[in-house]
mmCIF file of C-alpha atoms in Angstrom:
data_model
loop_
_atom_site.group_PDB
_atom_site.id
_atom_site.type_symbol
_atom_site.label_atom_id
_atom_site.label_comp_id
_atom_site.label_asym_id
_atom_site.label_seq_id
_atom_site.Cartn_x
_atom_site.Cartn_y
_atom_site.Cartn_z
ATOM 1 C CA PRO A 1022 -4.338 82.910 -85.360
ATOM 2 C CA ALA A 1023 -0.809 82.209 -84.082
ATOM 3 C CA ILE A 1024 -1.340 84.117 -81.502
ATOM 4 C CA ASP A 1025 -4.527 81.735 -80.314
ATOM 5 C CA ARG A 1026 -2.003 78.616 -80.853
ATOM 6 C CA ILE A 1027 -0.076 79.917 -78.579
ATOM 7 C CA VAL A 1028 -2.098 80.469 -75.924
ATOM 8 C CA ALA A 1029 -3.662 77.623 -76.794
ATOM 9 C CA ASP A 1030 -0.872 74.910 -77.400
ATOM 10 C CA THR A 1031 1.879 76.513 -74.950
ATOM 11 C CA ARG A 1032 0.365 79.099 -72.568
ATOM 12 C CA LEU A 1033 -2.596 77.043 -71.136
ATOM 13 C CA PRO A 1034 -1.118 74.225 -70.299
ATOM 14 C CA ARG A 1035 1.184 75.167 -68.693
ATOM 15 C CA VAL A 1036 -0.495 77.315 -66.523
ATOM 16 C CA LEU A 1037 -2.892 74.400 -65.343
ATOM 17 C CA LEU A 1038 0.674 72.361 -65.213
ATOM 18 C CA ALA A 1039 1.176 74.793 -62.573
ATOM 19 C CA ALA A 1040 -1.744 75.585 -60.805
ATOM 20 C CA VAL A 1041 -2.020 71.397 -60.587
ATOM 21 C CA ALA A 1042 1.136 71.358 -59.287
ATOM 22 C CA GLY A 1043 0.409 74.083 -56.381
ATOM 23 C CA MET A 1044 -2.143 71.862 -55.478
ATOM 24 C CA ALA A 1045 -0.656 68.752 -55.395
ATOM 25 C CA LEU A 1046 2.276 69.820 -53.093
ATOM 26 C CA THR A 1047 0.073 72.187 -50.713
ATOM 27 C CA THR A 1048 -2.326 69.081 -49.874
ATOM 28 C CA VAL A 1049 0.689 66.840 -49.104
ATOM 29 C CA GLY A 1050 2.179 69.676 -47.086
ATOM 30 C CA THR A 1051 -0.828 69.871 -44.826
ATOM 31 C CA VAL A 1052 -1.888 66.319 -44.383
ATOM 32 C CA VAL A 1053 2.201 65.527 -44.043
ATOM 33 C CA GLN A 1054 2.276 68.098 -41.335
ATOM 34 C CA ALA A 1055 -0.690 66.621 -39.632
ATOM 35 C CA LEU A 1056 0.301 63.023 -39.790
ATOM 36 C CA LEU A 1057 3.561 63.572 -38.091
ATOM 37 C CA ARG A 1058 2.328 66.553 -36.110
ATOM 38 C CA ASN A 1059 5.921 68.639 -36.923
ATOM 39 C CA PRO A 1060 5.034 72.442 -38.397
ATOM 40 C CA LEU A 1061 8.635 71.690 -40.366
ATOM 41 C CA ALA A 1062 7.485 68.693 -42.256
ATOM 42 C CA ASN A 1063 7.060 68.563 -45.999
ATOM 43 C CA PRO A 1064 6.797 66.555 -49.168
ATOM 44 C CA THR A 1065 10.004 65.771 -48.513
ATOM 45 C CA ILE A 1066 10.544 64.458 -45.156
ATOM 46 C CA LEU A 1067 9.935 60.842 -46.173
ATOM 47 C CA GLY A 1068 12.362 60.725 -48.653
ATOM 48 C CA VAL A 1069 9.679 59.801 -51.158
ATOM 49 C CA SER A 1070 10.493 62.420 -53.193
ATOM 50 C CA SER A 1071 14.103 61.726 -53.210
ATOM 51 C CA GLY A 1072 12.661 58.078 -54.587
ATOM 52 C CA ALA A 1073 10.288 60.034 -56.992
ATOM 53 C CA ALA A 1074 13.654 61.590 -58.580
ATOM 54 C CA THR A 1075 15.651 58.220 -58.424
ATOM 55 C CA GLY A 1076 12.668 56.129 -60.541
ATOM 56 C CA ALA A 1077 13.135 59.218 -62.856
ATOM 57 C CA ILE A 1078 16.893 59.304 -63.354
ATOM 58 C CA ALA A 1079 17.040 55.864 -63.516
ATOM 59 C CA VAL A 1080 15.143 55.981 -66.641
ATOM 60 C CA MET A 1081 16.721 58.922 -68.306
ATOM 61 C CA ARG A 1082 20.327 57.130 -67.006
ATOM 62 C CA PHE A 1083 19.601 53.283 -68.818
ATOM 63 C CA GLY A 1084 17.375 54.919 -71.393
ATOM 64 C CA LEU A 1085 14.381 53.456 -70.523
ATOM 65 C CA LEU A 1086 11.815 56.383 -71.753
ATOM 66 C CA ILE A 1087 10.222 54.423 -73.776
ATOM 67 C CA GLY A 1088 6.511 56.307 -74.496
ATOM 68 C CA GLY A 1089 7.831 59.615 -73.401
ATOM 69 C CA THR A 1090 6.702 61.152 -70.122
ATOM 70 C CA VAL A 1091 4.242 57.673 -69.890
ATOM 71 C CA SER A 1092 7.564 55.754 -68.667
ATOM 72 C CA LEU A 1093 9.089 58.540 -66.975
ATOM 73 C CA GLY A 1094 6.105 59.148 -64.615
ATOM 74 C CA LEU A 1095 5.347 55.822 -63.845
ATOM 75 C CA ALA A 1096 9.457 55.374 -62.852
ATOM 76 C CA ALA A 1097 8.936 58.055 -60.539
ATOM 77 C CA PHE A 1098 5.564 56.885 -59.403
ATOM 78 C CA GLY A 1099 7.253 53.397 -58.404
ATOM 79 C CA GLY A 1100 10.279 55.222 -57.042
ATOM 80 C CA ALA A 1101 8.191 57.546 -54.627
ATOM 81 C CA PHE A 1102 5.879 54.267 -53.710
ATOM 82 C CA LEU A 1103 9.212 52.053 -52.873
ATOM 83 C CA THR A 1104 10.439 54.602 -51.392
ATOM 84 C CA LEU A 1105 7.631 55.258 -48.873
ATOM 85 C CA LEU A 1106 7.224 50.554 -48.492
ATOM 86 C CA LEU A 1107 11.360 51.283 -47.311
ATOM 87 C CA VAL A 1108 10.520 54.111 -45.262
ATOM 88 C CA ILE A 1109 7.129 52.574 -43.649
ATOM 89 C CA MET A 1110 8.967 48.803 -42.983
ATOM 90 C CA VAL A 1111 12.620 50.097 -41.498
ATOM 91 C CA ALA A 1112 10.574 52.593 -39.083
ATOM 92 C CA ARG A 1113 8.386 50.356 -37.670
ATOM 93 C CA GLN A 1114 9.302 48.443 -34.354
ATOM 94 C CA ARG A 1115 6.880 46.182 -32.447
ATOM 95 C CA GLN A 1116 4.047 47.054 -34.937
ATOM 96 C CA THR A 1117 4.054 50.702 -33.760
ATOM 97 C CA MET A 1118 5.518 53.465 -35.780
ATOM 98 C CA THR A 1119 6.194 57.056 -34.197
ATOM 99 C CA ALA A 1120 6.168 60.537 -35.795
ATOM 100 C CA GLY A 1121 10.035 61.107 -34.509
ATOM 101 C CA THR A 1122 11.356 57.676 -35.914
ATOM 102 C CA LEU A 1123 9.011 58.200 -39.267
ATOM 103 C CA ILE A 1124 11.121 61.845 -39.709
ATOM 104 C CA LEU A 1125 14.518 60.146 -38.866
ATOM 105 C CA THR A 1126 13.686 56.812 -41.046
ATOM 106 C CA GLY A 1127 12.990 59.485 -44.285
ATOM 107 C CA THR A 1128 15.628 61.802 -43.434
ATOM 108 C CA ALA A 1129 18.443 58.964 -44.134
ATOM 109 C CA VAL A 1130 16.679 57.645 -46.408
ATOM 110 C CA SER A 1131 16.712 60.761 -48.620
ATOM 111 C CA ALA A 1132 19.910 61.587 -48.167
ATOM 112 C CA LEU A 1133 20.996 57.888 -49.179
ATOM 113 C CA LEU A 1134 18.429 58.272 -52.641
ATOM 114 C CA SER A 1135 20.752 61.817 -52.891
ATOM 115 C CA ALA A 1136 23.642 60.000 -52.871
ATOM 116 C CA VAL A 1137 22.239 57.282 -55.386
ATOM 117 C CA ASN A 1138 21.153 59.585 -57.514
ATOM 118 C CA ASN A 1139 24.441 61.842 -57.941
ATOM 119 C CA PHE A 1140 26.447 58.661 -59.018
ATOM 120 C CA MET A 1141 23.811 57.876 -61.491
ATOM 121 C CA VAL A 1142 24.533 61.030 -62.685
ATOM 122 C CA LEU A 1143 27.740 61.259 -62.773
ATOM 123 C CA THR A 1144 28.720 57.680 -64.187
ATOM 124 C CA SER A 1145 26.674 58.143 -67.295
ATOM 125 C CA PRO A 1146 28.090 58.290 -70.685
ATOM 126 C CA ASP A 1147 25.546 60.980 -71.347
ATOM 127 C CA PRO A 1148 27.264 64.012 -70.644
ATOM 128 C CA GLN A 1149 23.609 66.050 -71.495
ATOM 129 C CA LEU A 1150 22.033 63.774 -69.112
ATOM 130 C CA ALA A 1151 23.853 66.317 -65.984
ATOM 131 C CA SER A 1152 22.672 69.618 -67.387
ATOM 132 C CA ARG A 1153 18.687 67.605 -67.954
ATOM 133 C CA VAL A 1154 18.520 66.262 -64.567
ATOM 134 C CA LEU A 1155 20.016 69.735 -63.133
ATOM 135 C CA PHE A 1156 17.845 71.591 -64.329
ATOM 136 C CA TRP A 1157 14.501 68.933 -63.874
ATOM 137 C CA SER A 1158 15.703 68.896 -60.474
ATOM 138 C CA LEU A 1159 15.000 72.201 -59.819
ATOM 139 C CA GLY A 1160 11.612 71.805 -61.249
ATOM 140 C CA GLY A 1161 9.665 73.741 -63.966
ATOM 141 C CA PHE A 1162 6.449 73.709 -66.194
ATOM 142 C CA GLY A 1163 8.002 74.729 -69.786
ATOM 143 C CA ALA A 1164 7.192 71.150 -70.927
ATOM 144 C CA ALA A 1165 4.007 71.379 -70.309
ATOM 145 C CA LYS A 1166 1.610 69.730 -72.442
ATOM 146 C CA TRP A 1167 -1.844 68.771 -73.398
ATOM 147 C CA GLU A 1168 -0.863 64.471 -73.107
ATOM 148 C CA ASN A 1169 0.998 65.890 -69.968
ATOM 149 C CA LEU A 1170 -2.067 67.135 -67.381
ATOM 150 C CA LEU A 1171 -4.416 63.801 -68.003
ATOM 151 C CA PHE A 1172 -2.549 61.614 -65.836
ATOM 152 C CA PRO A 1173 -1.193 63.416 -63.078
ATOM 153 C CA SER A 1174 -4.993 65.430 -62.623
ATOM 154 C CA GLY A 1175 -6.510 62.295 -62.417
ATOM 155 C CA VAL A 1176 -4.110 61.190 -59.751
ATOM 156 C CA LEU A 1177 -4.583 64.598 -57.488
ATOM 157 C CA ALA A 1178 -8.528 64.549 -58.237
ATOM 158 C CA ILE A 1179 -8.356 61.171 -56.455
ATOM 159 C CA GLY A 1180 -6.103 61.965 -54.051
ATOM 160 C CA ILE A 1181 -7.718 65.045 -52.835
ATOM 161 C CA ILE A 1182 -11.119 62.967 -52.377
ATOM 162 C CA LEU A 1183 -9.406 61.025 -49.950
ATOM 163 C CA CYS A 1184 -7.486 63.354 -48.304
ATOM 164 C CA LEU A 1185 -11.135 65.762 -47.762
ATOM 165 C CA ALA A 1186 -13.117 61.901 -46.713
ATOM 166 C CA GLN A 1187 -10.334 62.130 -44.161
ATOM 167 C CA ALA A 1188 -10.650 65.533 -42.925
ATOM 168 C CA SER A 1189 -11.824 65.068 -39.096
ATOM 169 C CA ASN A 1190 -9.784 61.619 -38.715
ATOM 170 C CA LEU A 1191 -6.608 64.316 -39.360
ATOM 171 C CA ASN A 1192 -7.993 67.061 -36.637
ATOM 172 C CA ILE A 1193 -8.176 64.099 -34.162
ATOM 173 C CA LEU A 1194 -4.593 62.591 -35.081
ATOM 174 C CA LEU A 1195 -3.803 66.973 -34.281
ATOM 175 C CA ALA A 1196 -5.000 66.073 -30.362
ATOM 176 C CA GLY A 1197 -1.856 63.722 -30.017
ATOM 177 C CA GLU A 1198 -1.384 60.399 -30.833
ATOM 178 C CA GLU A 1199 -2.838 58.435 -27.399
ATOM 179 C CA SER A 1200 -6.309 60.687 -27.777
ATOM 180 C CA ALA A 1201 -6.948 59.559 -31.112
ATOM 181 C CA GLY A 1202 -6.681 56.067 -29.938
ATOM 182 C CA SER A 1203 -8.743 56.715 -27.117
ATOM 183 C CA LEU A 1204 -11.225 57.519 -30.068
ATOM 184 C CA GLY A 1205 -10.644 54.793 -31.954
ATOM 185 C CA LEU A 1206 -8.256 56.028 -35.149
ATOM 186 C CA ASN A 1207 -5.954 53.114 -35.486
ATOM 187 C CA VAL A 1208 -3.168 55.250 -36.295
ATOM 188 C CA ASN A 1209 -0.620 53.293 -37.848
ATOM 189 C CA ARG A 1210 -2.951 51.984 -40.094
ATOM 190 C CA PHE A 1211 -4.307 55.517 -40.780
ATOM 191 C CA ARG A 1212 -0.785 56.640 -41.220
ATOM 192 C CA THR A 1213 0.140 54.370 -43.597
ATOM 193 C CA TRP A 1214 -2.828 54.485 -45.969
ATOM 194 C CA MET A 1215 -2.558 58.654 -46.126
ATOM 195 C CA PHE A 1216 1.314 58.154 -46.474
ATOM 196 C CA ALA A 1217 0.789 55.809 -49.285
ATOM 197 C CA VAL A 1218 -1.806 58.908 -50.932
ATOM 198 C CA ALA A 1219 0.686 61.380 -51.017
ATOM 199 C CA ALA A 1220 3.447 59.280 -52.425
ATOM 200 C CA ALA A 1221 1.153 58.657 -55.077
ATOM 201 C CA ILE A 1222 0.381 62.487 -55.914
ATOM 202 C CA VAL A 1223 4.202 63.314 -55.217
ATOM 203 C CA GLY A 1224 5.392 60.503 -57.596
ATOM 204 C CA VAL A 1225 3.443 61.576 -60.636
ATOM 205 C CA THR A 1226 3.900 65.782 -59.597
ATOM 206 C CA VAL A 1227 7.682 64.909 -59.454
ATOM 207 C CA ALA A 1228 7.614 63.158 -62.540
ATOM 208 C CA VAL A 1229 6.237 65.679 -64.838
ATOM 209 C CA CYS A 1230 7.293 68.718 -63.610
ATOM 210 C CA GLY A 1231 10.780 68.278 -60.872
ATOM 211 C CA VAL A 1232 11.410 68.733 -57.796
ATOM 212 C CA VAL A 1233 9.855 71.710 -56.634
ATOM 213 C CA GLY A 1234 10.593 72.654 -53.064
ATOM 214 C CA PHE A 1235 9.447 74.949 -50.629
ATOM 215 C CA ILE A 1236 5.257 75.106 -51.615
ATOM 216 C CA GLY A 1237 4.830 71.868 -49.368
ATOM 217 C CA LEU A 1238 5.688 73.379 -46.814
ATOM 218 C CA VAL A 1239 4.933 77.249 -46.838
ATOM 219 C CA MET A 1240 1.992 76.563 -47.860
ATOM 220 C CA PRO A 1241 -0.073 74.552 -45.920
ATOM 221 C CA HIS A 1242 1.173 77.642 -42.744
ATOM 222 C CA ILE A 1243 -0.538 80.324 -44.976
ATOM 223 C CA THR A 1244 -3.773 78.676 -45.354
ATOM 224 C CA ARG A 1245 -3.745 78.025 -41.888
ATOM 225 C CA LEU A 1246 -3.501 81.702 -40.916
ATOM 226 C CA CYS A 1247 -6.198 82.365 -42.913
ATOM 227 C CA VAL A 1248 -8.892 79.685 -41.967
ATOM 228 C CA GLY A 1249 -7.678 78.276 -39.143
ATOM 229 C CA ALA A 1250 -6.076 74.645 -38.729
ATOM 230 C CA ASP A 1251 -9.623 72.637 -39.049
ATOM 231 C CA HIS A 1252 -8.550 70.258 -42.563
ATOM 232 C CA ARG A 1253 -12.580 70.447 -43.839
ATOM 233 C CA ARG A 1254 -11.353 74.441 -44.428
ATOM 234 C CA THR A 1255 -7.505 74.199 -44.629
ATOM 235 C CA LEU A 1256 -7.524 71.347 -47.495
ATOM 236 C CA PRO A 1257 -10.312 73.215 -50.081
ATOM 237 C CA ILE A 1258 -8.614 76.708 -49.595
ATOM 238 C CA GLY A 1259 -5.040 75.393 -50.190
ATOM 239 C CA LEU A 1260 -5.839 74.090 -53.361
ATOM 240 C CA LEU A 1261 -6.859 77.164 -54.208
ATOM 241 C CA LEU A 1262 -3.622 79.447 -52.612
ATOM 242 C CA GLY A 1263 -1.439 76.196 -53.618
ATOM 243 C CA ALA A 1264 -2.532 76.864 -57.449
ATOM 244 C CA ILE A 1265 -2.823 80.416 -57.344
ATOM 245 C CA PHE A 1266 0.990 80.678 -55.530
ATOM 246 C CA THR A 1267 2.439 78.140 -58.110
ATOM 247 C CA VAL A 1268 1.557 80.027 -61.174
ATOM 248 C CA LEU A 1269 2.504 83.903 -60.363
ATOM 249 C CA GLU A 1270 5.889 81.854 -59.251
ATOM 250 C CA ASP A 1271 6.169 80.425 -62.983
ATOM 251 C CA LEU A 1272 5.262 83.870 -64.401
ATOM 252 C CA GLY A 1273 8.157 85.270 -62.756
ATOM 253 C CA ALA A 1274 10.681 82.643 -63.289
ATOM 254 C CA ARG A 1275 9.533 83.648 -66.746
ATOM 255 C CA ILE A 1276 10.200 87.282 -66.439
ATOM 256 C CA VAL A 1277 12.938 87.704 -64.130
ATOM 257 C CA ILE A 1278 15.890 87.039 -67.059
ATOM 258 C CA ARG A 1279 13.794 87.533 -69.879
ATOM 259 C CA PRO A 1280 14.236 85.728 -72.611
ATOM 260 C CA GLN A 1281 15.491 83.226 -70.471
ATOM 261 C CA GLU A 1282 13.880 81.795 -68.018
ATOM 262 C CA LEU A 1283 14.321 79.750 -64.650
ATOM 263 C CA PRO A 1284 13.703 76.873 -62.729
ATOM 264 C CA VAL A 1285 11.216 77.764 -60.763
ATOM 265 C CA GLY A 1286 12.164 75.733 -58.076
ATOM 266 C CA ILE A 1287 14.878 78.396 -57.573
ATOM 267 C CA VAL A 1288 11.687 81.304 -57.697
ATOM 268 C CA THR A 1289 10.102 79.313 -54.967
ATOM 269 C CA ALA A 1290 12.982 79.363 -52.710
ATOM 270 C CA LEU A 1291 13.933 82.938 -53.204
ATOM 271 C CA LEU A 1292 10.818 83.667 -51.785
ATOM 272 C CA GLY A 1293 9.434 80.937 -49.394
ATOM 273 C CA ALA A 1294 12.806 80.931 -47.525
ATOM 274 C CA PRO A 1295 12.568 84.476 -46.400
ATOM 275 C CA PHE A 1296 9.027 84.123 -45.703
ATOM 276 C CA PHE A 1297 9.095 80.898 -43.635
ATOM 277 C CA LEU A 1298 11.644 82.632 -41.832
ATOM 278 C CA PHE A 1299 9.574 85.547 -40.526
ATOM 279 C CA LEU A 1300 6.849 83.268 -40.089
ATOM 280 C CA LEU A 1301 9.641 81.249 -37.320
ATOM 281 C CA ARG A 1302 10.805 84.352 -35.512
ATOM 282 C CA ARG A 1303 6.135 86.007 -35.855
ATOM 283 C CA ASN A 1304 5.588 82.310 -34.052
ATOM 284 C CA GLY A 1305 8.991 82.008 -31.508
ATOM 285 C CA GLY A 1306 8.017 85.856 -30.739
ATOM 286 C CA ARG A 1307 4.471 85.024 -29.583
ATOM 287 C CA ARG A 1308 5.597 81.516 -27.634
ATOM 288 C CA LYS A 1309 7.678 84.362 -25.986
ATOM 289 C CA ASP A 1310 5.564 86.880 -25.435
ATOM 290 C CA ASP A 1311 3.210 83.421 -23.474
#
């Protein structure tokens, strides 16, 4: 009975939360790379992750944890969405919004919000806030509970359905903005709508498991290597691969320095960064040969 309770109340929710986070970040990474037509794009490039972190840190900093994780999730979602609105408003010029302007604006806003986050932590009267924010910002699934799964799973399910419904338009956008416009796609409106969906998914994911890097950057590339660039295949297969990868990363984070536990973001960066460098070198060699 004791082992059954450990599996049912601790291990199983943790595995499911890791799988949900992996699916969410892989989906957002795939969509953002298509929208910006940039293979280096990831869920953090538009400042959405930093905005979600700002909302969550503000709640912890000013003691607004009403309802526990519910208020944390709502604050992270609100921070991500407001950051997205700010980036879009600044990047929009004469009713047009180019990918380069979005990336530059998102990078600047992300740097600004990172400074705000550090300021809130350093000026906090709570000496334990810095350690809590540090561990949370590196990502982890140790606080997984069954009640924490309902909200992110529901948002992810809705977001995936919306992304899958727009798979054909994502394919069209890969041909270029002018070509997509000639085929009847309103690029600015489509980008804004899909960025809103991505912001919702990222905000909820950051709220429940912190900022987990590299999954949204690396997993879309791995998926495209397996099934090609057609988003009608990349999105659903990416869900499976992202879930498997994140669960294995969490397993590694728990056994590397047992009985202590590493933040999963550290393990993800240690494995994801070398692989991404290898991928860049491999693709660069191919272009040189061509």
